[in-house]
XYZ file of C-alpha atoms in Angstrom:
680
model
C -1.426 7.656 1.198
C 1.123 5.066 0.854
C 4.679 7.423 0.907
C 4.260 6.759 2.250
C 1.525 4.566 1.196
C -1.997 3.548 1.903
C -4.624 6.030 1.246
C -7.588 3.378 1.153
C -9.953 5.955 2.337
C -10.676 7.872 -0.851
C -14.014 9.898 0.141
C -14.825 13.257 -1.268
C -14.343 15.147 2.398
C -13.952 18.902 2.396
C -12.573 21.691 0.533
C -9.471 22.611 1.535
C -10.001 25.734 3.984
C -8.775 28.780 2.782
C -5.204 30.488 3.946
C -2.029 31.943 3.015
C -0.307 28.978 0.319
C 2.346 26.939 2.687
C 5.960 27.216 1.747
C 7.679 25.045 -0.461
C 8.926 22.657 1.920
C 7.746 22.553 4.954
C 11.076 22.831 6.899
C 15.051 23.589 6.114
C 16.044 20.230 6.829
C 14.028 18.868 3.830
C 15.399 18.764 0.291
C 18.915 17.870 0.869
C 20.636 15.655 -1.470
C 21.974 12.322 -0.080
C 22.322 10.340 -2.907
C 22.728 10.341 -6.766
C 22.708 8.211 -9.122
C 26.573 7.365 -11.211
C 27.068 7.237 -14.361
C 26.987 3.098 -13.665
C 23.428 3.180 -11.797
C 21.624 4.818 -14.449
C 23.119 2.876 -17.508
C 21.967 -0.438 -15.754
C 18.867 1.020 -14.997
C 16.012 -0.914 -16.396
C 14.376 2.366 -16.799
C 17.135 3.453 -19.125
C 16.907 0.615 -20.824
C 12.826 1.400 -21.457
C 14.111 4.595 -23.408
C 16.351 3.207 -25.867
C 13.981 0.816 -27.017
C 11.383 4.108 -27.229
C 13.960 5.143 -29.309
C 14.975 2.405 -31.599
C 11.781 0.732 -31.812
C 8.998 3.608 -31.710
C 11.461 6.724 -32.538
C 10.429 9.064 -29.495
C 13.226 10.408 -27.796
C 13.338 11.525 -24.387
C 15.659 14.018 -22.562
C 15.964 12.976 -18.827
C 12.716 11.376 -16.610
C 11.178 14.296 -16.624
C 10.410 14.357 -20.646
C 9.861 10.410 -20.005
C 7.037 11.282 -17.302
C 5.592 14.210 -19.367
C 5.364 12.632 -22.772
C 4.135 9.163 -20.389
C 0.908 11.368 -19.170
C 0.109 13.665 -22.635
C 0.174 10.330 -24.847
C -1.607 7.987 -22.192
C -2.827 5.628 -24.812
C 1.074 5.290 -26.655
C 2.694 4.769 -23.507
C 0.739 1.643 -21.741
C 1.160 0.250 -25.601
C 4.102 0.813 -25.253
C 4.400 -1.272 -21.702
C 2.765 -4.460 -23.278
C 5.896 -4.816 -26.166
C 8.308 -3.832 -24.373
C 7.800 -6.501 -21.666
C 6.291 -8.823 -23.599
C 2.814 -9.515 -22.149
C 1.496 -12.292 -22.587
C -2.578 -12.704 -24.363
C -3.831 -11.644 -27.418
C -3.523 -7.614 -27.800
C -6.618 -7.197 -29.665
C -7.565 -4.505 -32.248
C -8.672 -1.714 -30.899
C -7.232 1.357 -29.387
C -4.976 1.088 -25.691
C -7.677 4.036 -24.791
C -10.803 5.326 -25.336
C -13.753 6.826 -23.719
C -13.525 9.570 -21.488
C -13.388 11.677 -19.281
C -13.029 9.729 -16.280
C -14.197 7.401 -14.976
C -15.789 6.360 -18.228
C -12.833 5.847 -20.051
C -11.330 1.987 -21.404
C -8.688 0.228 -21.748
C -7.278 -2.312 -24.651
C -10.779 -3.213 -25.642
C -10.936 -6.386 -27.666
C -7.598 -7.743 -25.518
C -7.980 -11.292 -23.728
C -5.126 -11.557 -20.405
C -4.517 -13.892 -17.402
C -2.434 -12.292 -14.352
C -1.720 -15.999 -13.551
C 0.248 -16.644 -16.881
C 1.748 -13.638 -16.987
C 3.409 -14.426 -13.246
C 4.184 -17.720 -13.440
C 5.700 -17.096 -16.991
C 9.252 -17.661 -15.768
C 8.412 -21.565 -15.111
C 8.582 -21.901 -19.064
C 11.271 -20.290 -19.093
C 13.727 -20.833 -16.117
C 12.254 -23.735 -14.044
C 14.622 -24.018 -11.433
C 14.849 -20.253 -10.143
C 13.819 -19.630 -7.035
C 9.725 -17.645 -6.996
C 9.343 -17.838 -2.819
C 11.125 -17.607 0.339
C 8.283 -18.048 3.313
C 9.747 -17.420 6.472
C 7.913 -17.384 10.006
C 9.716 -16.156 13.500
C 10.672 -19.013 14.465
C 12.778 -18.872 11.209
C 10.865 -22.032 9.433
C 11.895 -21.728 6.146
C 10.134 -22.702 3.102
C 11.366 -22.698 -0.256
C 9.289 -22.641 -3.986
C 11.367 -22.699 -7.450
C 8.562 -20.895 -10.609
C 8.483 -24.342 -11.829
C 7.163 -25.903 -8.082
C 5.241 -22.773 -7.340
C 3.329 -23.310 -11.334
C 2.602 -27.273 -9.830
C 1.009 -26.116 -6.970
C -1.291 -24.048 -8.037
C -2.591 -26.533 -10.710
C -3.235 -28.675 -7.684
C -4.839 -26.268 -6.143
C -6.764 -24.996 -9.092
C -7.889 -28.579 -9.688
C -9.116 -28.816 -6.515
C -11.622 -25.266 -7.018
C -12.708 -27.081 -9.805
C -13.862 -29.520 -8.205
C -15.662 -28.072 -5.874
C -17.226 -25.392 -8.485
C -15.354 -22.686 -8.703
C -15.667 -20.979 -12.212
C -14.369 -17.966 -14.155
C -16.249 -14.857 -11.972
C -16.825 -16.847 -8.821
C -15.194 -15.146 -5.712
C -12.810 -17.294 -3.744
C -11.675 -15.429 -0.702
C -8.626 -16.388 2.174
C -8.376 -15.613 5.976
C -5.072 -16.420 6.108
C -1.589 -14.955 7.488
C 0.995 -14.186 4.520
C 2.170 -17.622 3.933
C 2.479 -19.679 0.696
C -0.930 -21.100 0.601
C -1.747 -17.876 0.022
C 0.158 -16.709 -2.981
C -0.937 -20.288 -4.118
C -4.591 -19.558 -3.684
C -4.428 -16.381 -5.538
C -2.899 -17.853 -8.854
C -5.032 -20.853 -8.799
C -7.974 -18.726 -8.647
C -6.548 -15.758 -11.347
C -5.876 -18.531 -13.460
C -9.368 -19.827 -13.601
C -10.641 -16.243 -14.207
C -11.999 -16.585 -10.679
C -11.558 -13.189 -7.893
C -10.191 -13.127 -5.146
C -10.213 -11.071 -1.824
C -8.391 -11.462 1.248
C -7.827 -10.516 4.753
C -5.540 -11.400 7.616
C -6.023 -13.716 10.293
C -5.511 -10.634 12.614
C -9.169 -9.004 11.452
C -11.898 -9.608 13.470
C -14.895 -12.177 12.398
C -16.901 -8.840 12.738
C -14.893 -7.146 9.647
C -14.428 -9.997 8.059
C -17.901 -10.233 7.405
C -18.141 -6.977 6.728
C -16.286 -7.236 3.862
C -16.571 -10.937 2.729
C -20.416 -10.983 2.470
C -20.067 -8.541 0.329
C -19.023 -10.309 -1.982
C -20.739 -14.209 -1.450
C -17.408 -15.609 -2.086
C -18.104 -19.812 -3.374
C -14.791 -21.106 -1.202
C -12.971 -19.568 1.414
C -9.181 -20.459 2.793
C -8.651 -20.393 6.460
C -6.508 -20.883 9.380
C -8.322 -21.800 12.755
C -4.593 -20.062 14.399
C -1.511 -18.021 13.915
C 1.394 -17.067 15.314
C 2.582 -13.535 16.387
C 5.047 -11.927 18.491
C 5.963 -14.784 20.206
C 2.183 -15.718 20.851
C -0.534 -17.955 19.574
C -3.781 -16.937 18.632
C -6.571 -19.269 17.819
C -9.327 -18.311 15.224
C -11.242 -21.516 15.520
C -14.126 -19.406 16.678
C -13.750 -16.532 14.029
C -13.611 -19.353 11.301
C -16.837 -20.702 11.839
C -18.598 -17.225 12.529
C -17.199 -16.056 9.431
C -18.794 -19.309 7.595
C -22.007 -19.113 9.037
C -22.574 -15.926 7.375
C -21.390 -17.023 4.575
C -24.575 -18.760 2.826
C -23.171 -19.691 -0.574
C -19.875 -21.155 0.188
C -19.805 -24.226 -0.996
C -16.276 -25.839 0.778
C -14.118 -24.021 2.301
C -10.218 -25.600 2.113
C -8.111 -25.308 5.706
C -4.559 -24.086 5.583
C -2.440 -25.456 8.438
C -2.749 -28.248 11.304
C -5.562 -26.955 13.831
C -8.489 -28.394 12.640
C -11.460 -25.990 12.167
C -15.102 -27.694 13.666
C -17.751 -28.691 11.175
C -19.786 -25.188 10.660
C -22.161 -27.294 8.240
C -20.109 -26.905 4.986
C -17.475 -29.261 3.305
C -14.013 -28.676 4.855
C -11.016 -29.768 3.091
C -7.615 -29.853 4.050
C -5.323 -27.881 1.594
C -2.313 -30.931 1.460
C -4.932 -32.906 0.028
C -7.574 -31.651 -2.452
C -9.814 -33.374 -5.037
C -9.290 -32.826 -8.892
C -6.761 -33.918 -11.061
C -3.352 -33.282 -10.214
C -0.456 -33.141 -11.939
C -1.528 -32.295 -15.076
C -0.055 -29.246 -17.267
C -1.398 -26.058 -15.431
C -3.900 -24.233 -17.700
C -5.519 -20.342 -17.544
C -8.094 -18.515 -18.573
C -7.964 -15.396 -20.810
C -10.305 -13.144 -20.184
C -11.158 -9.645 -20.921
C -8.057 -6.690 -20.267
C -11.018 -5.210 -17.812
C -12.261 -8.913 -16.183
C -11.685 -8.658 -12.154
C -8.769 -9.904 -10.798
C -9.070 -9.430 -6.818
C -11.203 -6.885 -4.509
C -9.922 -5.156 -2.002
C -11.239 -2.823 0.661
C -10.580 0.477 1.764
C -10.102 0.964 5.705
C -13.603 2.684 5.436
C -13.752 4.207 9.222
C -18.472 3.852 9.312
C -20.340 2.252 7.197
C -19.183 -1.289 4.654
C -15.570 -1.081 3.582
C -15.702 0.285 0.183
C -15.223 -3.197 -2.150
C -12.587 -1.853 -4.584
C -12.063 -3.680 -7.778
C -9.052 -4.351 -10.415
C -8.319 -5.599 -13.134
C -5.902 -8.211 -14.841
C -4.718 -6.558 -17.445
C -4.553 -3.187 -15.362
C -2.783 -4.974 -12.761
C -0.457 -6.201 -14.584
C 0.867 -3.377 -16.782
C 0.823 -1.171 -13.945
C 3.106 -3.825 -11.211
C 4.825 -3.924 -14.299
C 5.898 -0.369 -14.689
C 6.533 0.289 -10.893
C 8.652 -2.438 -10.011
C 10.399 -2.683 -12.574
C 11.100 0.920 -14.012
C 10.484 2.859 -10.694
C 12.401 0.226 -7.896
C 14.484 -0.938 -10.662
C 13.650 -4.523 -10.102
C 15.024 -7.271 -12.427
C 16.075 -10.705 -12.456
C 18.375 -12.693 -9.912
C 16.453 -9.858 -7.217
C 15.028 -11.081 -4.124
C 11.975 -8.795 -3.050
C 10.842 -8.104 0.702
C 7.638 -6.055 1.945
C 6.783 -6.576 5.052
C 2.928 -6.657 4.936
C -0.498 -8.772 6.043
C -2.786 -9.957 3.003
C -4.380 -7.554 4.621
C -2.611 -4.739 3.187
C -2.713 -3.970 -1.119
C 1.047 -4.242 -0.644
C 0.582 -8.077 -0.017
C -0.721 -8.032 -4.042
C 1.761 -5.607 -4.982
C 4.700 -8.039 -3.470
C 2.660 -10.582 -5.405
C 3.299 -8.724 -8.391
C 7.193 -9.190 -8.091
C 6.212 -12.614 -9.762
C 5.094 -10.632 -12.999
C 8.973 -9.224 -13.015
C 10.985 -12.784 -12.255
C 12.038 -11.719 -8.997
C 12.152 -14.010 -5.634
C 10.220 -12.763 -3.517
C 9.920 -13.315 0.247
C 6.648 -13.660 2.441
C 6.879 -12.932 5.950
C 4.049 -14.133 8.918
C 5.300 -12.691 11.667
C 5.977 -9.704 13.744
C 8.512 -6.982 12.628
C 9.951 -6.345 15.660
C 9.779 -9.883 17.204
C 12.168 -10.842 19.117
C 13.649 -7.396 18.690
C 13.087 -3.914 16.403
C 16.028 -5.188 13.827
C 13.527 -9.097 12.820
C 13.539 -7.383 9.509
C 16.989 -6.730 9.108
C 18.931 -9.940 9.966
C 15.271 -11.707 7.379
C 17.305 -8.914 5.118
C 20.310 -10.351 6.195
C 19.518 -13.896 6.131
C 17.839 -13.968 2.722
C 20.136 -12.412 0.816
C 17.735 -9.439 -0.100
C 18.364 -6.782 -1.826
C 14.978 -4.851 -2.005
C 13.576 -4.114 1.028
C 10.003 -2.670 2.305
C 8.890 -1.792 4.528
C 6.836 1.268 6.211
C 8.299 4.506 7.312
C 7.013 4.005 11.377
C 9.103 1.062 10.875
C 12.096 2.870 9.859
C 11.775 5.953 12.676
C 11.259 2.626 15.326
C 15.436 1.754 14.152
C 16.111 4.836 14.280
C 14.899 5.043 17.587
C 16.273 2.193 19.238
C 19.862 3.682 17.558
C 20.043 0.111 14.957
C 22.838 0.215 12.793
C 22.374 -2.921 10.613
C 24.682 -1.869 7.837
C 27.235 -1.977 9.951
C 25.443 -5.613 12.295
C 24.174 -7.639 9.232
C 25.925 -8.261 5.988
C 23.481 -5.997 4.231
C 26.147 -5.960 0.695
C 23.617 -6.849 -1.122
C 20.705 -4.364 -0.629
C 20.196 -2.104 -3.689
C 16.685 -0.668 -3.000
C 14.266 0.514 0.037
C 11.237 1.517 -0.041
C 9.330 3.615 2.060
C 5.213 3.325 2.484
C 2.461 3.702 5.572
C 3.641 6.967 5.811
C 5.629 10.144 5.423
C 9.022 9.156 6.025
C 10.867 12.265 7.728
C 14.236 13.999 6.709
C 15.728 12.401 9.787
C 13.870 8.650 8.279
C 16.333 9.158 4.897
C 18.978 10.250 6.935
C 18.869 7.466 9.226
C 18.884 5.009 6.327
C 22.233 6.395 4.235
C 23.840 6.058 7.676
C 22.967 3.267 9.530
C 21.576 1.281 6.427
C 23.635 1.762 3.169
C 25.163 4.852 1.585
C 24.804 3.545 -1.847
C 21.040 2.497 -2.575
C 17.884 4.139 -4.113
C 15.872 4.953 -0.890
C 12.547 5.248 -2.367
C 9.193 6.853 0.012
C 6.625 5.815 -2.477
C 2.680 7.406 -2.038
C -0.502 5.902 -3.356
C -2.850 3.524 -1.646
C -5.335 0.975 -2.393
C -7.298 2.301 -4.610
C -5.577 1.840 -7.166
C -3.222 -0.835 -6.146
C 0.212 1.160 -6.392
C 2.103 3.932 -5.635
C 1.963 7.210 -8.363
C 4.325 9.116 -6.776
C 7.723 7.525 -5.848
C 11.492 6.395 -6.635
C 13.159 6.958 -9.945
C 16.533 5.310 -9.738
C 17.832 8.020 -12.631
C 16.917 11.047 -9.994
C 18.653 11.861 -6.884
C 17.256 11.012 -3.218
C 16.814 14.380 -0.924
C 15.631 14.280 2.362
C 12.087 13.863 3.304
C 10.598 14.903 -0.257
C 9.359 12.021 -2.829
C 11.595 11.912 -5.674
C 8.561 12.790 -8.142
C 5.072 11.496 -9.890
C 5.550 8.232 -11.652
C 5.533 7.417 -15.123
C 2.026 7.526 -16.617
C 0.653 9.303 -13.580
C -0.239 13.076 -13.972
C -0.675 14.341 -10.213
C -1.193 17.586 -9.478
C -2.116 19.879 -6.775
C -5.190 21.543 -6.960
C -5.812 24.770 -4.886
C -9.857 25.353 -3.182
C -10.558 26.829 -6.787
C -9.924 23.485 -8.870
C -6.308 25.749 -10.038
C -3.593 23.596 -10.258
C -0.521 25.017 -8.778
C 3.554 24.262 -7.897
C 5.085 25.456 -4.404
C 2.009 25.480 -2.220
C -0.285 22.656 -0.658
C -2.793 21.591 -2.409
C -5.311 18.493 -2.926
C -3.695 15.412 -4.461
C -5.716 14.904 -7.748
C -4.858 12.381 -10.831
C -6.132 14.359 -13.822
C -5.201 11.386 -16.728
C -7.056 7.571 -16.464
C -4.288 5.262 -15.503
C -5.080 1.777 -16.359
C -5.115 0.288 -12.657
C -7.643 2.508 -11.764
C -10.738 0.088 -10.522
C -13.164 -1.238 -12.174
C -15.512 0.134 -10.733
C -16.976 -1.446 -6.861
C -18.465 -4.528 -6.152
C -22.309 -4.190 -5.164
C -22.305 -0.846 -7.184
C -23.345 -1.645 -10.815
C -24.316 1.974 -12.209
C -20.955 3.496 -10.417
C -22.268 6.367 -8.408
C -20.876 5.133 -5.243
C -17.499 5.151 -7.253
C -18.202 8.597 -9.073
C -19.051 10.037 -5.214
C -15.757 8.289 -4.318
C -13.221 10.570 -6.380
C -15.207 12.835 -8.941
C -17.231 14.423 -7.165
C -14.634 17.109 -6.250
C -13.488 18.164 -9.784
C -15.590 15.939 -12.643
C -13.066 14.349 -14.796
C -10.977 14.588 -12.344
C -9.841 11.998 -9.194
C -9.181 13.486 -6.445
C -7.236 10.806 -3.839
C -7.691 12.948 -0.063
C -4.096 13.693 0.932
C -2.495 17.255 0.901
C 0.550 17.380 -1.742
C 3.183 20.112 -2.973
C 4.289 19.515 -6.122
C 7.999 21.141 -5.957
C 8.682 23.262 -9.136
C 12.516 21.824 -9.479
C 10.695 18.250 -9.310
C 9.687 16.199 -6.275
C 6.936 16.557 -3.730
C 5.961 16.819 -0.032
C 3.553 15.106 0.831
C 1.129 15.602 4.375
C -1.267 13.628 5.359
C -5.417 13.062 4.734
C -7.299 16.481 3.433
C -10.051 15.784 5.857
C -7.326 15.660 8.884
C -5.694 18.976 8.510
C -5.230 21.302 11.296
C -6.443 24.668 10.587
C -5.072 27.072 12.886
C -6.178 30.927 12.111
C -6.557 30.341 7.911
C -2.674 28.388 8.086
C -3.110 24.526 7.110
C -1.020 22.544 7.953
C -0.735 18.152 7.431
C -0.589 16.039 10.581
C 2.235 14.163 9.423
C 4.722 17.282 9.688
C 3.281 17.513 13.329
C 4.389 14.476 14.436
C 7.364 14.663 13.063
C 8.272 17.109 15.250
C 7.013 15.385 18.468
C 8.050 12.414 17.898
C 11.599 13.222 17.623
C 11.496 13.555 21.140
C 12.734 10.795 23.052
C 10.090 10.934 25.777
C 7.812 10.586 22.939
C 6.753 6.820 21.381
C 3.464 8.010 19.281
C 1.542 10.816 19.044
C -1.893 11.817 17.229
C -3.166 15.549 16.780
C -6.653 16.529 16.176
C -7.949 19.726 15.060
C -11.936 19.855 16.311
C -12.430 22.736 14.082
C -15.667 22.877 11.483
C -16.650 24.602 8.333
C -12.657 26.975 8.260
C -13.213 27.960 11.929
C -11.220 27.291 14.309
C -11.641 24.749 17.215
C -9.699 22.951 19.775
C -6.613 21.593 18.578
C -6.088 18.579 20.619
C -2.362 16.635 21.196
C -2.012 13.174 22.624
C 0.762 11.888 23.617
C 2.361 7.697 24.348
C 5.113 8.136 26.682
C 8.117 6.120 26.600
C 8.950 3.802 29.297
C 11.057 5.400 32.495
C 8.656 9.109 31.466
C 6.206 11.677 32.702
C 3.680 13.953 31.177
C 4.975 16.860 33.597
C 5.479 20.506 33.212
C 9.058 20.264 31.892
C 7.939 17.858 28.711
C 4.724 19.960 28.499
C 7.042 22.680 27.613
C 9.354 20.798 25.908
C 6.542 20.006 23.232
C 5.534 23.570 22.903
C 8.868 24.475 22.264
C 9.710 22.518 20.013
C 6.048 22.701 17.842
C 6.319 26.866 18.419
C 10.479 26.639 16.819
C 9.612 24.220 14.085
C 6.514 25.009 13.072
C 5.250 28.196 14.125
C 3.201 29.906 17.352
C 0.127 28.415 15.345
C 0.246 24.926 16.138
C 1.266 25.008 19.548
C -1.910 22.944 20.469
C -4.557 23.565 22.814
C -4.961 20.613 24.731
C -2.158 18.174 25.465
C -3.528 14.574 26.896
C -1.464 10.997 27.777
C -3.075 8.351 26.722
C -1.976 4.421 26.997
C -1.752 3.926 22.881
C -2.985 5.522 19.507
C -5.767 3.750 17.642
C -4.200 2.834 14.195
C -6.138 0.151 11.757
C -4.585 -3.241 11.054
C -1.927 -2.025 8.321
C -0.824 0.984 10.973
C -2.377 4.019 10.049
C -3.034 6.627 12.907
C -7.126 6.548 13.506
C -7.800 10.797 13.440
C -10.682 11.785 11.217
C -12.410 8.495 13.828
C -10.872 10.512 16.690
C -12.122 14.133 15.265
C -15.565 12.411 15.098
C -15.832 11.538 18.619
C -14.288 14.883 20.272
C -17.614 16.161 18.269
C -20.086 13.921 19.241
C -20.142 10.429 17.681
C -20.645 7.636 19.598
C -17.065 5.398 19.339
C -19.563 2.640 18.388
C -20.027 4.616 15.420
C -16.578 5.897 14.596
C -14.807 3.048 13.623
C -15.146 -0.818 13.241
C -13.224 -2.392 16.079
C -12.850 -5.363 14.180
C -10.494 -3.443 11.995
C -8.087 -1.570 14.360
C -4.791 -3.284 15.944
C -5.955 -1.772 19.232
C -9.787 -1.118 19.135
C -9.184 -1.001 22.804
C -7.894 2.116 23.199
C -10.558 4.035 20.920
C -12.895 4.496 23.739
C -10.178 6.352 25.951
C -10.915 10.128 23.653
C -14.463 9.705 24.419
C -15.467 12.914 26.326
C -16.280 12.369 29.760
C -20.346 11.571 30.485
C -22.247 14.877 31.662
C -22.782 14.248 35.366
C -26.448 12.901 36.243
C-alpha cells in the first residue's frame, strides 16, 4: 500500500476466504470530519481550475468531484488527453487516439506520440531559471540549493559524461546512491538521452542490489563509497566492489562523494569531473510515449524482485495529475517526502519538478538526532507540503510531540501519509498538534503504478481514518470472492479501467507472461492489486492491509492494519506483528509478536490488557492464541512489516528462503521467528 502505500508485490495470492462482510467502517472512531475545505481553498485549488478549463475548452461540465471522477473513468481516453492539453505537456502529440486496444493489459496509450520526461521536468529552467528547484539537506544540517537553471546545467554536464562513456538510447544507467542531488541529476541526464534509470539506496546489501541490477545489465553505475545514517558512518567500498564484479557489462563507474572506491577492473570516474563537452545547451531525445523511463523493483519475498518498467509518457501524465490536482501543488510550493532512492516515493518526489515546485531531498534518518528531526527540516526549509510514512506520524504522536506549537510551520498547506494505513488517532494528532487548517492526505497505491490511486482531494473533507476516495482516472473497486463489485464490505482492491502509468511490462518478460500472472490472472482484464479495501457508500475508502496476509478467524476476515492499530495504541507496545497460520480457509494459530517499549515487561497484566483491548475493539475471535515478545519486527528497507515471510517460516519454510536478508532493514530478527528445532 501507499495509504497508505507501497503495495510493491502485486502477485496473485490466494482467494479471499468466505465469511460475513465486515461493517462499512471498522470502528466508531472512524469517519468523523476533521477538516473541510472553505470557499477560498476550493476556489484556489488547481482541480477547480481544471474543472473550469474543461467547461470552457471542452464543454464538459461536472457537478463536484464525484461527477468529475465518474467522467474520468468512463471516458479515459478523453480524460488523459485533456491532461496533456491542460498542463501543456511538451512533446509531439501525434495523430492517434489517446487510448486503443484492450482489454487490459493489451491497451495502448498515445500511439505516434513522442515525449521526454526530462524536458518536461526541466521546462521551468526556460521560463523561470532562477526559481529554486532543489534544496538538499543532510543529518548534519549541510545544505545545497540549485536553481532550475543550475540543475539543467548539471544535467547537461552529466549527460555529456554519459555520452562520452558510450551511453545511448535504451541503455540502462543504475545508481547505488543516497537521496542526494547527484541521484536526481543522474536520473534526468539518463532520461534526457532516452536511457533507462534504476536506483537502490546504499543501505541495500550487495546481494540484494545484484539481484536487481543484474537483471537489467546497466552500462554505467553511479555509486558511493559510504554514507551517513543516524549519526554513524557506513562504508560501502566492499559492497561496490561486489556489485561491480557482478555486472560485466559496465563501461564505467561514476563515484559520488569524496570516498574513493578501489579499482574493480572498470573505468572509474569522479562525478565532479566527468569527460565530455560541457557548457552546451541541454538536448533531449524525443522517444515514444511508452518508451521505458525507469525500472523499479517489487519487494518480493522470494525469488528475484519483479523489475517493473514505467514509461516517459505515463509517468509525466500521472505525476502531473496526482501532484497538481490531488495534492494541489503549484508554483512557489516547497515539496518534501521522506524517502530513499530505493523506494518509489523518491521517483514521485522527483515528479515535483514537473509541477515547477521546489523539491526537498533529505539524506539521513527521520529520527536523528530526535524524533522531531523531519519537522525541524520542514520548518527551516519552509516546506508547504510534507510527505512521510504513517509510522512516523504515529511515532511522533507516541512521543508527545507538538511540532505546530514548537516550530514555525505556518506555511504548511498539506501533509501526505504513506507506508501503511494511518489510523484515526493519527489523523487527530495531525490536526491537534501540527495544524488545524491543512489537507491531510492518506494516499495508497504502489510501486506497480508509481503513484497512489486512492487519496486526497482538496474539494473533499478529511475524515478520521478514511481515504477521501479514488483518484481521477483510477477506477478502483472492491471485489467479493465471486469477482463482483461490493460497497460497504471488505473486498479485493481492483482497478477495472486502464491507467497510463501501469507498467509497460517487466524487464526480461518479452511475452508478458509474468506481468499477466502478477496482476491479471485472478480476474481477466482487471488489475488485482493484492490489498483489502472497503469502498464506502458515501464516498471514501478504508484499506486493511495485504490480502495475502489476512486474518481469518471462524470465517471472519480482517486486515492486519486494524489489529496493529489496537495493539500499538497501548503505551507498553512499541511495535507488533500478527500472523494467522490457517490455510485454505481453515483456522490455524493466531500469533502476535510484540516489541515492548522501554521499561515494560510482558507479564500477566500486560497480556490481559492486550487481550481485553482486542476483545473489546475487534471481537473475541481476534484474541491471539499466542503472544510472544521479540526484540524487533522484520521490515523491508521501505518500512513494511514482513507478515507473509513470517507466516511462511511458521509453516515450515526455511528462513533463508522466506525473504532476501539484503532487502531487509533488520535481517537479524527474522530468524527469531523460526520454530525451535526438534530434539535429536
